[in-house]
PDB file of C-alpha atoms in Angstrom:
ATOM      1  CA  UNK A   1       3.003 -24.857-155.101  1.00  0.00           C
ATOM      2  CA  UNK A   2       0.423 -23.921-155.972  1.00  0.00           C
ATOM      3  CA  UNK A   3      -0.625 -21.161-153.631  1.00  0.00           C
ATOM      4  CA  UNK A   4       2.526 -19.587-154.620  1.00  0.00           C
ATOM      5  CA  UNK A   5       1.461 -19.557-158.020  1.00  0.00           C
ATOM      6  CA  UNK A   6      -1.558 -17.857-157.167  1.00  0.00           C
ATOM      7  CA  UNK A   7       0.228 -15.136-154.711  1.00  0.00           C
ATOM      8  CA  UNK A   8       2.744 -14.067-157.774  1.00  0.00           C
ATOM      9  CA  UNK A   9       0.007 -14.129-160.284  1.00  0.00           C
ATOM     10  CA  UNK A  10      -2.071 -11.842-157.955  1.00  0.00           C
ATOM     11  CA  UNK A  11       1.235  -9.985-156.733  1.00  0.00           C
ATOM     12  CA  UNK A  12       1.523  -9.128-160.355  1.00  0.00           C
ATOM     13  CA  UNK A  13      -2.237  -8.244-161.324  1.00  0.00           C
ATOM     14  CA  UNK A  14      -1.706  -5.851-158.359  1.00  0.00           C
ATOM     15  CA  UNK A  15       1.043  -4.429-159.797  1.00  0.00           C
ATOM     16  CA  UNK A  16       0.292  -3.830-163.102  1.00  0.00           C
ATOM     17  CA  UNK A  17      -2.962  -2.215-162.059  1.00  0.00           C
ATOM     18  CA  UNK A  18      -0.643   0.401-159.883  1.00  0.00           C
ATOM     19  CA  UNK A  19       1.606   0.627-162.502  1.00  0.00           C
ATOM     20  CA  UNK A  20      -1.522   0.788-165.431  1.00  0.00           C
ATOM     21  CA  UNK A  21      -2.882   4.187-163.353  1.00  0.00           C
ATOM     22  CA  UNK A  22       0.152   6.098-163.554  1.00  0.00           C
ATOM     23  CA  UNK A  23       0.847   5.120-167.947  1.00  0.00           C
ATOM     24  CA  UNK A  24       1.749   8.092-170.064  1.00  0.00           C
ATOM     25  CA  UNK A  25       0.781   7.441-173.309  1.00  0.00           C
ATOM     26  CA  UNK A  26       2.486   8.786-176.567  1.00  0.00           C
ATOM     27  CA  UNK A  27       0.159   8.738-179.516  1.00  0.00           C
ATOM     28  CA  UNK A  28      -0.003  10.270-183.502  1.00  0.00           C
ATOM     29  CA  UNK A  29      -2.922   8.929-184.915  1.00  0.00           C
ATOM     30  CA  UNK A  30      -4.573   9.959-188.227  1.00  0.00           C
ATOM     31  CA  UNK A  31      -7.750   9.147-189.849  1.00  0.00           C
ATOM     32  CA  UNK A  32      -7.780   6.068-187.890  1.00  0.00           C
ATOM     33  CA  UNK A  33     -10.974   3.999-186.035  1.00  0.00           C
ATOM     34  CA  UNK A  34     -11.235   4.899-182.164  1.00  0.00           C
ATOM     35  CA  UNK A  35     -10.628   0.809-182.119  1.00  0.00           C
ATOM     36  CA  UNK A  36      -7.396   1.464-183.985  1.00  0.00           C
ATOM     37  CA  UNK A  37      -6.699   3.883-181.086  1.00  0.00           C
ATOM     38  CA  UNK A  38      -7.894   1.955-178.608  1.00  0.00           C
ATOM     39  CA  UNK A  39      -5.273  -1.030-179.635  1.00  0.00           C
ATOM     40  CA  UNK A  40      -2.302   1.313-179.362  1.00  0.00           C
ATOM     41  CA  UNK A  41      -2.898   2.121-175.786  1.00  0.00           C
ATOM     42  CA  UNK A  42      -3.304  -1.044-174.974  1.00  0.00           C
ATOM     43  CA  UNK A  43      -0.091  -1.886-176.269  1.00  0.00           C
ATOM     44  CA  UNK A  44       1.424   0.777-174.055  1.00  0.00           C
ATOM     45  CA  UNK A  45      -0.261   1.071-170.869  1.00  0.00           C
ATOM     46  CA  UNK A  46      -1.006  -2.768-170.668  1.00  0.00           C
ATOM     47  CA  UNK A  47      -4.894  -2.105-170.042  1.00  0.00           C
ATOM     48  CA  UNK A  48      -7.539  -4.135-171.667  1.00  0.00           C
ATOM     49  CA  UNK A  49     -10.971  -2.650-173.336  1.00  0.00           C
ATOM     50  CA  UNK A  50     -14.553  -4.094-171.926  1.00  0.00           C
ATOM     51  CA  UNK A  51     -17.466  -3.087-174.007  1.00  0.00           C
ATOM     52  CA  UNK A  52     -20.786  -4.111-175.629  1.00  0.00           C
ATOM     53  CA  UNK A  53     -19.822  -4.421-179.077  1.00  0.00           C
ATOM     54  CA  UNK A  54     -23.604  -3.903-179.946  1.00  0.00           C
ATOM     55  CA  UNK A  55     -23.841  -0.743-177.602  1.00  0.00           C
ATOM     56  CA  UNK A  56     -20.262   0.802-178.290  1.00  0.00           C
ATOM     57  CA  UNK A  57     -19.563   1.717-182.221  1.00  0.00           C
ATOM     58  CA  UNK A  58     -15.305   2.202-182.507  1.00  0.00           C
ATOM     59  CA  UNK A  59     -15.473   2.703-186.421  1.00  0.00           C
ATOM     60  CA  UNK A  60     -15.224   6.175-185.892  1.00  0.00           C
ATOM     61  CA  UNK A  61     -12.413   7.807-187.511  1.00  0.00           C
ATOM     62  CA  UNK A  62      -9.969  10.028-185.310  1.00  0.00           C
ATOM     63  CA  UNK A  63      -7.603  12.283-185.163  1.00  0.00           C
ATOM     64  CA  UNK A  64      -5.129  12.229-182.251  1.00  0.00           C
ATOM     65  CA  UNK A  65      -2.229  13.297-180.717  1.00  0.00           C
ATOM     66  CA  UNK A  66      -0.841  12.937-177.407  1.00  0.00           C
ATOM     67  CA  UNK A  67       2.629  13.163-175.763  1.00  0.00           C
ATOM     68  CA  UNK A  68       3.466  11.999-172.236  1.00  0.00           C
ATOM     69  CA  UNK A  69      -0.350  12.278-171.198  1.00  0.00           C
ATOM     70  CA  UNK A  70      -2.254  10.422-168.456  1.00  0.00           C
ATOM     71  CA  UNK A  71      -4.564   7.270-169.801  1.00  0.00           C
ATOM     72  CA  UNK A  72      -7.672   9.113-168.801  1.00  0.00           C
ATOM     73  CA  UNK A  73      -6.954  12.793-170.652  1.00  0.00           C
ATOM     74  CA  UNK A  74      -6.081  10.630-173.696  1.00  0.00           C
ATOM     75  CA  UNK A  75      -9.651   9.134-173.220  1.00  0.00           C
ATOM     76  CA  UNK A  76     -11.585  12.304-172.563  1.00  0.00           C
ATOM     77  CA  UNK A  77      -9.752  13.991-175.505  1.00  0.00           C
ATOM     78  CA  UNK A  78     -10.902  10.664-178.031  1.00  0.00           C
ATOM     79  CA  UNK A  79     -14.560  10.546-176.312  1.00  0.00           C
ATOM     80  CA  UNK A  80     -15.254  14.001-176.121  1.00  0.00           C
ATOM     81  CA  UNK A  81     -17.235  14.232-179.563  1.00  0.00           C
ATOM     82  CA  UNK A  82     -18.891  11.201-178.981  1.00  0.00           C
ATOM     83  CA  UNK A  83     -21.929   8.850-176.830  1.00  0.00           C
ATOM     84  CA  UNK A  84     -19.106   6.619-175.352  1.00  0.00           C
ATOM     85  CA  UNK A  85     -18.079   7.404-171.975  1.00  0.00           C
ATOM     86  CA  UNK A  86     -15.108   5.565-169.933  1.00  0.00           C
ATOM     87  CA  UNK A  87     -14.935   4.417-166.271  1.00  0.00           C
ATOM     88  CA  UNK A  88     -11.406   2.524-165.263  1.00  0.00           C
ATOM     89  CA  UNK A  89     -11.314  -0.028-163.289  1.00  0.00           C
ATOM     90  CA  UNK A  90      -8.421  -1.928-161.786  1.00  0.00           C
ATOM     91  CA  UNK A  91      -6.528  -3.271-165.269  1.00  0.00           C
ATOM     92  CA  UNK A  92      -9.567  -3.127-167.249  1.00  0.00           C
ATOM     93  CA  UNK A  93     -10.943   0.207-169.085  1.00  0.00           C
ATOM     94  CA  UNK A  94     -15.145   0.004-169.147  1.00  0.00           C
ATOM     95  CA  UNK A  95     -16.916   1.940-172.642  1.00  0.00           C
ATOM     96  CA  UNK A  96     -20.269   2.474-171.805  1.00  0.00           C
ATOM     97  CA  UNK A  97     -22.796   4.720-174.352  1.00  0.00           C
ATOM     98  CA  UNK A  98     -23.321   7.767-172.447  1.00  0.00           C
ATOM     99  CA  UNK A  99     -27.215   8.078-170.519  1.00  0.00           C
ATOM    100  CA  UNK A 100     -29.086  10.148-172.319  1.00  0.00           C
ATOM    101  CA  UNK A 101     -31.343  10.399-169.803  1.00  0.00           C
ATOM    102  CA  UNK A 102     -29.854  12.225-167.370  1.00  0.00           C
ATOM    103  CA  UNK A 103     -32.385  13.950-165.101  1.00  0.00           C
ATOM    104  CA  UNK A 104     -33.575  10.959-162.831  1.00  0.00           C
ATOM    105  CA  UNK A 105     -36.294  11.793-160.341  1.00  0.00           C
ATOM    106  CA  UNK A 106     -35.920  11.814-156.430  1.00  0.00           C
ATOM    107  CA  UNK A 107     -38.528   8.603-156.630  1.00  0.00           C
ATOM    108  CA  UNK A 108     -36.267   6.432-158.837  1.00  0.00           C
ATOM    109  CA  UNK A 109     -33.516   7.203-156.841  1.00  0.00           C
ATOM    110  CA  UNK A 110     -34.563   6.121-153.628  1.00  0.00           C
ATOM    111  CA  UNK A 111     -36.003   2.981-155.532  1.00  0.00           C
ATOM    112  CA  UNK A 112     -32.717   1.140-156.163  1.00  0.00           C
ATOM    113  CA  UNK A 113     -30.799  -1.887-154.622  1.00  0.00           C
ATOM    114  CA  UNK A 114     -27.518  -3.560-154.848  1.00  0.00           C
ATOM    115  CA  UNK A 115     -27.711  -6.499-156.652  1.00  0.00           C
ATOM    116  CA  UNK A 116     -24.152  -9.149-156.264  1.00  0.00           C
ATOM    117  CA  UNK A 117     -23.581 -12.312-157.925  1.00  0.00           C
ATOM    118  CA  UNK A 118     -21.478 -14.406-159.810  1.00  0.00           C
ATOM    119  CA  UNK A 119     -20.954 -15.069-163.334  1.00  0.00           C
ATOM    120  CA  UNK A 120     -19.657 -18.929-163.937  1.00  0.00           C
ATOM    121  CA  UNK A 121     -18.623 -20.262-167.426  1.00  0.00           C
ATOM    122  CA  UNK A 122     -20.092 -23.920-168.262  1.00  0.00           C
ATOM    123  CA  UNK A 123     -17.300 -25.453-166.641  1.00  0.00           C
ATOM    124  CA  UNK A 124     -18.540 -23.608-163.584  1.00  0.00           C
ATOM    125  CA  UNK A 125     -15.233 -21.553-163.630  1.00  0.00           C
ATOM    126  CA  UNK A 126     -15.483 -17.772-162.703  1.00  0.00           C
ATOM    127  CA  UNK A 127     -15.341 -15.295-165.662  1.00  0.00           C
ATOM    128  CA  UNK A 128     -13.103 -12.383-164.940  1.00  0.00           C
ATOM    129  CA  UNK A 129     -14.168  -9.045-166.510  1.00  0.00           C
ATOM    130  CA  UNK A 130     -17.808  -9.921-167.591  1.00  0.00           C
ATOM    131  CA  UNK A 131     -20.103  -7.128-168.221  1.00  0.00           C
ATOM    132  CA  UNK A 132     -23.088  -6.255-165.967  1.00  0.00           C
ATOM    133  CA  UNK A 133     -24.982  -3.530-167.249  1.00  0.00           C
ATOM    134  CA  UNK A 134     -28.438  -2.039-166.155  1.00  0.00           C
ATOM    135  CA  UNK A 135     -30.866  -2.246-169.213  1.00  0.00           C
ATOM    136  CA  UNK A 136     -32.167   0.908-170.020  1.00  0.00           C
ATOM    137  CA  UNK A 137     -28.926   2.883-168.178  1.00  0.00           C
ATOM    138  CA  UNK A 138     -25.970   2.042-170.435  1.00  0.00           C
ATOM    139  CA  UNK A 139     -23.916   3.815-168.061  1.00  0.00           C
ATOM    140  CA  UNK A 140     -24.800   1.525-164.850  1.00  0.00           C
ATOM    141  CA  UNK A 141     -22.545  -0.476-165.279  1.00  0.00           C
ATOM    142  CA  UNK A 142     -19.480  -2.777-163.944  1.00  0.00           C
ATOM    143  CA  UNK A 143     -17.835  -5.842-164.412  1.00  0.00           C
ATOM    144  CA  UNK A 144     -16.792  -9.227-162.742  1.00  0.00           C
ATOM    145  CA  UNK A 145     -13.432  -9.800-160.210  1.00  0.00           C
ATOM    146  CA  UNK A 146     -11.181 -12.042-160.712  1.00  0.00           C
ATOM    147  CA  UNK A 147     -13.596 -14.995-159.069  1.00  0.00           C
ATOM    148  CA  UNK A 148     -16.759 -13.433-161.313  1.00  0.00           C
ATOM    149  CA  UNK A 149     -18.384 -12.046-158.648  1.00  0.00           C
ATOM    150  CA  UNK A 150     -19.536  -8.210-158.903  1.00  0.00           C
ATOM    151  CA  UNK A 151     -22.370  -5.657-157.025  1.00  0.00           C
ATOM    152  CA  UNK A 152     -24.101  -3.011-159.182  1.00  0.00           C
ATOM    153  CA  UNK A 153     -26.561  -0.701-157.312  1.00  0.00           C
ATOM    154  CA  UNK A 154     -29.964  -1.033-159.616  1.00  0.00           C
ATOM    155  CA  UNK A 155     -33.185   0.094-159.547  1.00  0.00           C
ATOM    156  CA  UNK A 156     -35.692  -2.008-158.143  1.00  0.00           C
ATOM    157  CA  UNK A 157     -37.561  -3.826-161.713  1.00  0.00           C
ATOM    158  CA  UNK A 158     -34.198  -3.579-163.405  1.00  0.00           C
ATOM    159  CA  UNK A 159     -32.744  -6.028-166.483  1.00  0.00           C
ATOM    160  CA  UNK A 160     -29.126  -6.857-165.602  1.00  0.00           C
ATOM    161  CA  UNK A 161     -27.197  -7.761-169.080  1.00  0.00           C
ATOM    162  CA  UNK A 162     -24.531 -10.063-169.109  1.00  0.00           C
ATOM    163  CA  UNK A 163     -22.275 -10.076-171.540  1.00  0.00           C
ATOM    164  CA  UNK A 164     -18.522 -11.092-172.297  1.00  0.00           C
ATOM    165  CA  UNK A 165     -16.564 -12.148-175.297  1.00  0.00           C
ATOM    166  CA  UNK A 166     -16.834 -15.467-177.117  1.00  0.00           C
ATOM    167  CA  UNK A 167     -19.916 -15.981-174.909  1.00  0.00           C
ATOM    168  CA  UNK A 168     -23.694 -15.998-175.281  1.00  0.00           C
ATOM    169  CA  UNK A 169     -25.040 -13.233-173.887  1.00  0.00           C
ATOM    170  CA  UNK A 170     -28.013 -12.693-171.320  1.00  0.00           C
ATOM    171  CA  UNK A 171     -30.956 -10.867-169.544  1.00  0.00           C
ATOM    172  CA  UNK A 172     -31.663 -11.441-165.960  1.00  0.00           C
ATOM    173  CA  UNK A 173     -34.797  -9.874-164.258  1.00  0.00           C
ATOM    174  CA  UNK A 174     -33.703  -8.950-160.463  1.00  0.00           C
ATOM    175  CA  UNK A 175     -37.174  -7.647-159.401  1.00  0.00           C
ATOM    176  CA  UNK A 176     -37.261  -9.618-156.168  1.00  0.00           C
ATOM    177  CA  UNK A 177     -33.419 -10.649-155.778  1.00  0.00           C
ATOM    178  CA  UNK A 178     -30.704  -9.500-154.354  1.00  0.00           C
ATOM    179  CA  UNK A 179     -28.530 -11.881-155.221  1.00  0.00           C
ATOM    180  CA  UNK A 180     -27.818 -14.137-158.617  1.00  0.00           C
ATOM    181  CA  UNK A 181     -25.834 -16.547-160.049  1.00  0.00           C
ATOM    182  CA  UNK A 182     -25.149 -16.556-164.008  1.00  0.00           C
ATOM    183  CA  UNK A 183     -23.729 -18.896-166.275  1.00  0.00           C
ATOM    184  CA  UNK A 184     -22.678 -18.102-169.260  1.00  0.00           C
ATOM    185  CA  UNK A 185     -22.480 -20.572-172.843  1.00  0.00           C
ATOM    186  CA  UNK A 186     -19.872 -20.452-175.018  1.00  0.00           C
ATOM    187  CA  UNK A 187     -20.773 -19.268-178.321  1.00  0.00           C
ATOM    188  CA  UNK A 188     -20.007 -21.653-181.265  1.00  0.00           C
ATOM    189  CA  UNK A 189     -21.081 -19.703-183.886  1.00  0.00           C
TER     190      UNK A 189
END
């Protein structure tokens, strides 16, 4: 039973990914936060918004309209005047501040690795959809599969932050790893 479970839960996260990349989205928004926005296509598409809340600011106020468009032009068109870039990914939507830095040498690029890993909670239970972002390049980023494992090519000192709602967030030095294993605390506050 309950291997059956699991095949219609993932036969369903498969298809509402599929069906998530072709959404239209039908929008009239005025003077309203890019979170505001950002809660109306979630509502329609079924996607779900991972960001840094202490990296991303959505109190911006907008101005929208779309009618019939894809997920991603709706996106461009709301991110186009500001730092926050967008990367989808399966169900979930990334919102990454946009690298400022954009000219990286031939050096630092031939200086990077792929770092995988897991992220556990305390109950040593897989969190899905945790942030792992490169300190220092906001938009290196990814997040955790449904078991909380991910890979993120970094350079070779890099920070890896970990971060995911309702949980304590954290810093991991890879300098010397390739591989690491994070568990995350709830946050009681």
């Amino acid at each position: 039973m309950r291997i059956s479970i699991l095949g219609v839960f993932t036969f369903f996260a498969f298809s509402l990914a599929a069906n998530s990349q072709n959404a239209k989205v039908d929008i009239r928004i005025n003077n309203q936060t890019i979170q505001q926005v950002l809660t109306e296509i979630e509502k329609q598409t079924g996607y779900l918004f991972v960001y840094d809340k202490n990296e991303v600011d959505l109190n911006k106020r907008v101005t929208l309209r779309a009618k019939n468009e894809s997920v991603k032009e709706v996106l461009n068109d709301l991110f186009a005047q500001t730092d926050i870039v967008s990367a989808i990914e399966g169900r979930n939507i990334v919102l990454m501040k946009k690298d400022r830095s954009s000219s990286t040498s031939t050096v630092q690029q031939q200086n990077r690795k792929t770092v995988t890993g897991q992220v556990l909670d305390g109950n040593n239970q897989p969190v899905i959809g945790a942030n792992i972002i490169e300190e220092g390049a906001p938009s290196n980023g990814t997040i955790t599969d449904i078991d909380g494992y991910f890979s993120l090519q970094v350079a070779e000192d890099a920070i890896l932050k970990i971060s995911y709602i309702g949980y304590i967030s954290q810093e991991i030095p890879v300098s010397g790893k390739n591989n690491v294993s994070v568990i995350l605390q709830e946050d009681t506050k």
